C-alpha positions as CSV (number, residue, x, y, z in Angstrom):
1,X,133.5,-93.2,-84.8
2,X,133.1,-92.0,-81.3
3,X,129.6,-93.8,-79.9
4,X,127.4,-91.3,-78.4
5,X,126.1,-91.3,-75.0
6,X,122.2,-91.2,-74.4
7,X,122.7,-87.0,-73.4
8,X,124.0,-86.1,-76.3
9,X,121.8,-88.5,-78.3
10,X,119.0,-87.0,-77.0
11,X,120.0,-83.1,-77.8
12,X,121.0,-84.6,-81.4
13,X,117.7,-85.5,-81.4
14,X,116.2,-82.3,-81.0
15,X,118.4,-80.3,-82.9
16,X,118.2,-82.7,-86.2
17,X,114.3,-83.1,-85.7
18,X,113.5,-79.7,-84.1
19,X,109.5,-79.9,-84.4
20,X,109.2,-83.4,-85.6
21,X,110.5,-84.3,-82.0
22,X,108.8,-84.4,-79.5
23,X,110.1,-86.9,-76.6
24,X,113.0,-89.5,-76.0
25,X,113.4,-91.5,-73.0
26,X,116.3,-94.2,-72.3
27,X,115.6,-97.8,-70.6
28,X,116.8,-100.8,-70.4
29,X,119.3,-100.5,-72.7
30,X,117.0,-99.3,-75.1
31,X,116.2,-95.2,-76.7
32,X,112.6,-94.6,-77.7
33,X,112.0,-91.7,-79.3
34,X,108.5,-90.3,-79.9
35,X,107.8,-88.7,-83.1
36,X,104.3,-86.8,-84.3
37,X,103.3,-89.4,-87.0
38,X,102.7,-87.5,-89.5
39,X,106.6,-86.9,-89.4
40,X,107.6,-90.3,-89.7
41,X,109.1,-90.3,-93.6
42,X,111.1,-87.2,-92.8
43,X,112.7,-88.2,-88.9
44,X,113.2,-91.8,-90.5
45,X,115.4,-90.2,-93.5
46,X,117.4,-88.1,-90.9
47,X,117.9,-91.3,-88.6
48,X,119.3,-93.2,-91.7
49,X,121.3,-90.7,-93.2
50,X,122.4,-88.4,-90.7
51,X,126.3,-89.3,-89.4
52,X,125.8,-89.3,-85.9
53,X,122.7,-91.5,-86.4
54,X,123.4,-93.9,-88.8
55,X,120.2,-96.1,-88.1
56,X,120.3,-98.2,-91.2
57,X,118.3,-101.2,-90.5
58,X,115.0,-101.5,-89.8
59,X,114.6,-104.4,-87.3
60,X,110.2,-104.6,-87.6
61,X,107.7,-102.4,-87.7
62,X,104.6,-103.3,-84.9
63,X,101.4,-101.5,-83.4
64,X,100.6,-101.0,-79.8
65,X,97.1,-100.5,-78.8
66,X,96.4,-98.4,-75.2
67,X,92.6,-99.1,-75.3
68,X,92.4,-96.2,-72.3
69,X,94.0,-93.4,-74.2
70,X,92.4,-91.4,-76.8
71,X,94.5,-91.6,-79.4
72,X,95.0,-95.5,-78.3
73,X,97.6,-97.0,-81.0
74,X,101.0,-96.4,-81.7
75,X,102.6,-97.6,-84.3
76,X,106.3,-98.7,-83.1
77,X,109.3,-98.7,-85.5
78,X,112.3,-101.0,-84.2
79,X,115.9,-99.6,-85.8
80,X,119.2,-100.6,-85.8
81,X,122.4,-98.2,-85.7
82,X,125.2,-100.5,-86.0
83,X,127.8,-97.8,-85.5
84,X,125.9,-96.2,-82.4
């Protein structure tokens, strides 16, 4: 399998999750994609079983709290795609 570059990860992205997506940003190394919570069952099923995805392992789950924002905690899901 042919590993994906962050472009075309991102428009996978948004063509698999279509309105469960809602942003994805590359840095350091690392793709975080933001996801309406609500969502998170389905987009996690897609990432796992989707081909061009594959994210089979889930590395930790952890919470982030931004005491300035309204909506001040995120809840932050680490996964692993060993073919990607």
């Amino acid at each position: 399998m042919d590993i994906i570059r962050f472009d075309q990860l991102s428009t996978l992205f948004k063509e698999v999750l279509g309105p469960d997506f809602i942003n994805v940003h590359y840095q350091l190394g690392e793709v975080t994609l933001t996801v309406y919570p609500a969502s998170i069952v389905r987009v996690l099923t897609i990432l796992s079983d989707h081909h061009k995805c594959e994210f089979k392992q889930l590395i930790d789950i952890t919470a982030v709290d931004y005491p300035t924002r309204q909506q001040r905690f995120e809840v932050v899901y680490h996964l692993l795609s060993l073919s990607q």
